[in-house]
């Protein structure tokens, strides 16, 4: 039975035309995406090296002014970003690291795209998430209804072939031919981005899990397509129903889910966000007092601890130490507001996940982005690592100022040289492992699995009610 269904699919002219067209489109998009991936990676490496060289050769200047020269931390792209760029085009590529202030990422690729891209970018992920289900529906819509119309189903029923065996054979055959193209696409993406080099173990695990998720996603559409074909007497009616489901799953429900998420957890404007940070720093968090009062308490404690009456009499740089205390408070304020912002993003994601109960595409998109490292969870991991690095560099430079000055030294009285700038280690970001991605994707994988179970249940119900 399975061999018969495989031969039937492979001999089907629709499958040959659609599969070749889809494969050529996917191959072209993977090639372009891989080329762009390598170009962007090379540009980031060149700019990062140039910025570091400029930092290391600042020359003699006051250490705090040297710290304000700043550094850039660049976000590396995952190899699987070739397949699914996800939120990458809408997230900044680099963080400007400077004293006193935590910045947001800059240089969003989407800002440089032509206006036509606003209508939707054609990516390998879009082909796999939107066009591949359309191919499955195109093959499944008359898989049973055509046999009913031609009388073949009555003949099979007369020889005692169970309906569940017939539908199971068609499901396995359909998934078999689709999975070949699916696995080839994922591995081709890895091969293109690594230019023939063997990917690391983490990328292989991510690719394997992503391929399994896509296979389960295709199984949902295959089971739904066969169930509709088995339940409706007319192939034309089955085609209309499946096209309606495809449009709803791929376009309507995701857009409604995104709109509801923005409505449920609106993001603050940039002006309000930074204004709230400046207010909390100047006026103080509850119970801390304003900046002037905090500075007065710090100075008094410093004098008491060292047994002197004036800051000028302290045997170390009091001004630099006061600056370190202010920066630590600013870091605390920034962390509170950035955490609130990330919580809003998380709320939006949770609200959007509700839409996945009405569309497996929503769940698949989330899984694909998280395994490809192009989602908000991976972006936050990068920004938190860059923020910790910014704090370490600023503390190191301020500590040099504390150790090499006395009292309230003027900005122009003590300079640092290139040795200090070079003593700050370069930013070495280690992306999280596949375990991190799986934890982030677990709710969406659960929803996708529920869709697979529900679709198979509908297929089993259709097999039980199948009539010639």
CSV table of C-alpha atoms in Angstrom, one decimal, residues 161-419:
chain,number,residue,atom,x,y,z
A,161,UNK,CA,-9.2,-2.6,2.8
A,162,UNK,CA,-9.8,-0.7,6.1
A,163,UNK,CA,-10.1,3.0,5.8
A,164,UNK,CA,-7.6,3.7,8.5
A,165,UNK,CA,-5.0,1.7,6.6
A,166,UNK,CA,-5.7,3.6,3.4
A,167,UNK,CA,-5.4,7.0,5.1
A,168,UNK,CA,-2.3,5.9,7.0
A,169,UNK,CA,-0.6,4.8,3.9
A,170,UNK,CA,-1.3,8.1,2.1
A,171,UNK,CA,-0.2,10.1,5.2
A,172,UNK,CA,3.1,8.2,5.5
A,173,UNK,CA,3.8,8.5,1.7
A,174,UNK,CA,3.0,12.2,1.7
A,175,UNK,CA,5.3,12.9,4.6
A,176,UNK,CA,8.0,10.8,3.2
A,177,UNK,CA,8.3,12.8,0.0
A,178,UNK,CA,7.9,16.1,1.9
A,179,UNK,CA,10.5,15.2,4.5
A,180,UNK,CA,13.2,14.6,1.8
A,181,UNK,CA,12.9,18.1,0.6
A,182,UNK,CA,12.6,19.4,4.2
A,183,UNK,CA,15.8,17.7,5.4
A,184,UNK,CA,17.7,18.7,2.3
A,185,UNK,CA,16.7,22.4,2.8
A,186,UNK,CA,17.9,22.5,6.4
A,187,UNK,CA,21.2,20.8,5.6
A,188,UNK,CA,21.7,22.9,2.5
A,189,UNK,CA,21.3,26.0,4.6
A,190,UNK,CA,24.0,24.9,7.0
A,191,UNK,CA,26.3,23.9,4.2
A,192,UNK,CA,25.9,27.2,2.5
A,193,UNK,CA,26.5,29.4,5.5
A,194,UNK,CA,29.6,27.4,6.6
A,195,UNK,CA,31.0,27.3,3.1
A,196,UNK,CA,31.6,23.5,3.2
A,197,UNK,CA,33.0,23.5,6.7
A,198,UNK,CA,31.4,21.1,9.2
A,199,UNK,CA,29.1,22.9,11.5
A,200,UNK,CA,29.6,22.8,15.3
A,201,UNK,CA,27.7,20.4,17.4
A,202,UNK,CA,25.3,23.0,18.7
A,203,UNK,CA,24.3,24.0,15.2
A,204,UNK,CA,23.8,20.4,14.3
A,205,UNK,CA,21.5,19.8,17.3
A,206,UNK,CA,19.5,22.9,16.5
A,207,UNK,CA,19.2,21.9,12.9
A,208,UNK,CA,18.0,18.4,13.9
A,209,UNK,CA,15.4,19.6,16.3
A,210,UNK,CA,14.3,22.3,13.8
A,211,UNK,CA,13.9,19.6,11.1
A,212,UNK,CA,11.9,17.4,13.4
A,213,UNK,CA,9.6,20.4,14.3
A,214,UNK,CA,9.1,21.2,10.6
A,215,UNK,CA,8.3,17.5,9.9
A,216,UNK,CA,5.7,17.6,12.7
A,217,UNK,CA,4.3,20.9,11.2
A,218,UNK,CA,4.0,19.3,7.8
A,219,UNK,CA,2.3,16.3,9.4
A,220,UNK,CA,-0.4,18.6,10.7
A,221,UNK,CA,-1.2,19.9,7.3
A,222,UNK,CA,-1.0,16.5,5.7
A,223,UNK,CA,-3.4,15.0,8.2
A,224,UNK,CA,-5.8,17.9,7.9
A,225,UNK,CA,-5.6,17.8,4.1
A,226,UNK,CA,-6.4,14.1,4.0
A,227,UNK,CA,-9.1,14.4,6.7
A,228,UNK,CA,-10.9,17.1,4.6
A,229,UNK,CA,-10.5,15.1,1.4
A,230,UNK,CA,-11.9,12.0,3.1
A,231,UNK,CA,-14.8,13.9,4.7
A,232,UNK,CA,-16.1,15.8,1.6
A,233,UNK,CA,-17.5,14.2,-1.4
A,234,UNK,CA,-16.3,16.8,-3.9
A,235,UNK,CA,-12.6,17.5,-4.7
A,236,UNK,CA,-13.5,21.1,-5.6
A,237,UNK,CA,-15.2,21.6,-2.2
A,238,UNK,CA,-12.2,20.1,-0.4
A,239,UNK,CA,-9.9,22.4,-2.3
A,240,UNK,CA,-11.9,25.5,-1.3
A,241,UNK,CA,-12.0,24.4,2.3
A,242,UNK,CA,-8.2,23.8,2.4
A,243,UNK,CA,-7.4,27.0,0.7
A,244,UNK,CA,-9.5,28.8,3.3
A,245,UNK,CA,-7.7,27.0,6.1
A,246,UNK,CA,-4.3,27.9,4.6
A,247,UNK,CA,-5.1,31.6,4.2
A,248,UNK,CA,-6.4,31.7,7.8
A,249,UNK,CA,-3.5,29.7,9.3
A,250,UNK,CA,-0.7,31.5,7.4
A,251,UNK,CA,-1.9,35.1,7.1
A,252,UNK,CA,-5.1,36.0,9.0
A,253,UNK,CA,-4.5,34.5,12.5
A,254,UNK,CA,-0.8,35.5,12.8
A,255,UNK,CA,-1.7,39.1,12.0
A,256,UNK,CA,-4.6,39.2,14.4
A,257,UNK,CA,-2.5,37.6,17.1
A,258,UNK,CA,0.3,40.3,16.6
A,259,UNK,CA,-2.3,43.1,16.7
A,260,UNK,CA,-3.9,41.7,19.9
A,261,UNK,CA,-0.4,41.3,21.5
A,262,UNK,CA,0.4,45.0,20.8
A,263,UNK,CA,-2.9,46.1,22.2
A,264,UNK,CA,-2.6,43.9,25.4
A,265,UNK,CA,0.9,45.1,26.2
A,266,UNK,CA,1.7,48.4,24.5
A,267,UNK,CA,5.4,49.4,24.5
A,268,UNK,CA,6.4,52.9,25.9
A,269,UNK,CA,7.6,55.5,23.6
A,270,UNK,CA,11.4,56.1,23.5
A,271,UNK,CA,10.8,59.6,25.0
A,272,UNK,CA,8.9,58.2,27.9
A,273,UNK,CA,11.2,55.3,28.5
A,274,UNK,CA,14.4,57.4,28.7
A,275,UNK,CA,12.5,60.1,30.6
A,276,UNK,CA,11.4,57.6,33.3
A,277,UNK,CA,15.0,56.4,33.7
A,278,UNK,CA,16.3,60.0,34.0
A,279,UNK,CA,13.6,60.8,36.6
A,280,UNK,CA,14.3,57.8,38.7
A,281,UNK,CA,18.0,58.4,38.6
A,282,UNK,CA,17.7,62.1,39.6
A,283,UNK,CA,14.8,61.8,42.0
A,284,UNK,CA,15.7,58.4,43.3
A,285,UNK,CA,13.9,55.1,43.6
A,286,UNK,CA,11.4,54.8,46.5
A,287,UNK,CA,13.2,55.3,49.8
A,288,UNK,CA,16.6,56.3,48.3
A,289,UNK,CA,16.2,60.1,48.0
A,290,UNK,CA,17.3,62.4,45.3
A,291,UNK,CA,20.7,62.5,43.7
A,292,UNK,CA,22.0,65.4,45.9
A,293,UNK,CA,20.9,63.6,49.1
A,294,UNK,CA,22.5,60.3,47.9
A,295,UNK,CA,25.7,62.0,47.1
A,296,UNK,CA,25.8,63.8,50.5
A,297,UNK,CA,25.3,60.5,52.3
A,298,UNK,CA,28.0,58.8,50.3
A,299,UNK,CA,30.5,61.6,51.0
A,300,UNK,CA,29.7,61.6,54.7
A,301,UNK,CA,30.1,57.8,55.0
A,302,UNK,CA,33.4,58.1,53.0
A,303,UNK,CA,34.8,60.8,55.4
A,304,UNK,CA,33.6,58.8,58.5
A,305,UNK,CA,35.2,55.6,57.3
A,306,UNK,CA,38.6,57.1,56.6
A,307,UNK,CA,38.6,59.6,59.5
A,308,UNK,CA,39.1,62.8,57.5
A,309,UNK,CA,37.1,66.0,57.3
A,310,UNK,CA,37.5,66.9,53.6
A,311,UNK,CA,37.3,64.9,50.5
A,312,UNK,CA,40.5,66.6,49.4
A,313,UNK,CA,42.4,64.9,52.2
A,314,UNK,CA,41.5,61.3,51.1
A,315,UNK,CA,44.5,59.2,49.9
A,316,UNK,CA,42.7,58.1,46.8
A,317,UNK,CA,40.5,59.6,44.0
A,318,UNK,CA,37.3,60.5,45.8
A,319,UNK,CA,35.8,62.0,42.7
A,320,UNK,CA,36.3,58.8,40.8
A,321,UNK,CA,34.9,56.7,43.7
A,322,UNK,CA,31.8,59.0,43.9
A,323,UNK,CA,31.4,58.5,40.1
A,324,UNK,CA,31.5,54.7,40.6
A,325,UNK,CA,28.8,54.9,43.2
A,326,UNK,CA,26.6,57.1,40.9
A,327,UNK,CA,27.2,54.7,38.0
A,328,UNK,CA,26.2,51.7,40.1
A,329,UNK,CA,23.0,53.4,41.0
A,330,UNK,CA,22.4,54.3,37.4
A,331,UNK,CA,23.0,50.7,36.4
A,332,UNK,CA,20.4,49.6,39.0
A,333,UNK,CA,17.8,52.1,37.6
A,334,UNK,CA,18.5,51.0,34.0
A,335,UNK,CA,18.2,47.3,34.9
A,336,UNK,CA,14.8,47.9,36.5
A,337,UNK,CA,13.4,49.7,33.4
A,338,UNK,CA,15.0,47.4,30.9
A,339,UNK,CA,13.6,44.4,32.8
A,340,UNK,CA,10.1,46.0,32.7
A,341,UNK,CA,10.6,46.4,28.9
A,342,UNK,CA,11.5,42.8,28.5
A,343,UNK,CA,8.6,41.8,30.6
A,344,UNK,CA,6.3,43.6,28.2
A,345,UNK,CA,7.9,41.8,25.3
A,346,UNK,CA,7.3,38.5,27.2
A,347,UNK,CA,3.7,39.5,27.7
A,348,UNK,CA,3.3,40.2,24.0
A,349,UNK,CA,4.8,36.8,23.2
A,350,UNK,CA,2.4,35.1,25.6
A,351,UNK,CA,-0.6,36.9,24.2
A,352,UNK,CA,0.5,36.1,20.6
A,353,UNK,CA,0.9,32.4,21.6
A,354,UNK,CA,-2.9,32.3,22.2
A,355,UNK,CA,-3.3,32.7,18.5
A,356,UNK,CA,-1.3,29.5,18.0
A,357,UNK,CA,-4.4,27.6,19.3
A,358,UNK,CA,-6.0,28.7,16.0
A,359,UNK,CA,-3.0,28.4,13.7
A,360,UNK,CA,-0.1,25.9,13.8
A,361,UNK,CA,1.9,28.4,11.7
A,362,UNK,CA,2.1,30.8,14.7
A,363,UNK,CA,3.6,28.0,16.8
A,364,UNK,CA,6.0,27.0,14.1
A,365,UNK,CA,7.2,30.5,13.5
A,366,UNK,CA,8.0,30.8,17.2
A,367,UNK,CA,9.8,27.5,17.3
A,368,UNK,CA,11.8,28.3,14.1
A,369,UNK,CA,13.0,31.6,15.4
A,370,UNK,CA,14.0,30.3,18.8
A,371,UNK,CA,16.0,27.4,17.4
A,372,UNK,CA,17.6,29.7,14.8
A,373,UNK,CA,18.6,32.1,17.5
A,374,UNK,CA,16.8,35.0,16.0
A,375,UNK,CA,14.1,35.6,18.7
A,376,UNK,CA,13.8,38.0,21.6
A,377,UNK,CA,15.2,35.4,24.1
A,378,UNK,CA,18.5,35.2,22.3
A,379,UNK,CA,18.6,39.0,21.8
A,380,UNK,CA,18.2,39.6,25.5
A,381,UNK,CA,20.9,37.1,26.3
A,382,UNK,CA,23.3,39.1,24.0
A,383,UNK,CA,22.3,42.4,25.5
A,384,UNK,CA,22.7,41.2,29.1
A,385,UNK,CA,26.2,39.9,28.3
A,386,UNK,CA,27.1,43.2,26.6
A,387,UNK,CA,25.8,45.1,29.6
A,388,UNK,CA,27.9,43.1,32.0
A,389,UNK,CA,30.9,43.7,29.8
A,390,UNK,CA,30.2,47.5,29.8
A,391,UNK,CA,30.0,47.6,33.5
A,392,UNK,CA,33.3,45.7,33.9
A,393,UNK,CA,35.2,48.0,31.5
A,394,UNK,CA,33.9,51.1,33.2
A,395,UNK,CA,34.7,49.9,36.7
A,396,UNK,CA,38.2,48.9,35.6
A,397,UNK,CA,38.8,52.4,34.2
A,398,UNK,CA,37.3,54.2,37.2
A,399,UNK,CA,39.3,52.0,39.5
A,400,UNK,CA,42.5,53.1,37.8
A,401,UNK,CA,41.3,56.7,38.4
A,402,UNK,CA,40.7,55.9,42.1
A,403,UNK,CA,44.1,54.3,42.5
A,404,UNK,CA,46.1,56.9,40.7
A,405,UNK,CA,44.6,60.2,42.0
A,406,UNK,CA,44.2,61.8,45.3
A,407,UNK,CA,41.1,63.7,46.7
A,408,UNK,CA,39.2,65.8,44.1
A,409,UNK,CA,41.7,65.6,41.3
A,410,UNK,CA,40.8,67.7,38.2
A,411,UNK,CA,40.1,66.1,34.9
A,412,UNK,CA,43.3,67.6,33.5
A,413,UNK,CA,45.7,66.6,36.3
A,414,UNK,CA,46.1,62.8,35.7
A,415,UNK,CA,46.1,61.1,32.3
A,416,UNK,CA,46.1,57.5,31.4
A,417,UNK,CA,47.8,56.0,28.4
A,418,UNK,CA,47.3,53.2,25.9
A,419,UNK,CA,48.3,50.6,28.5
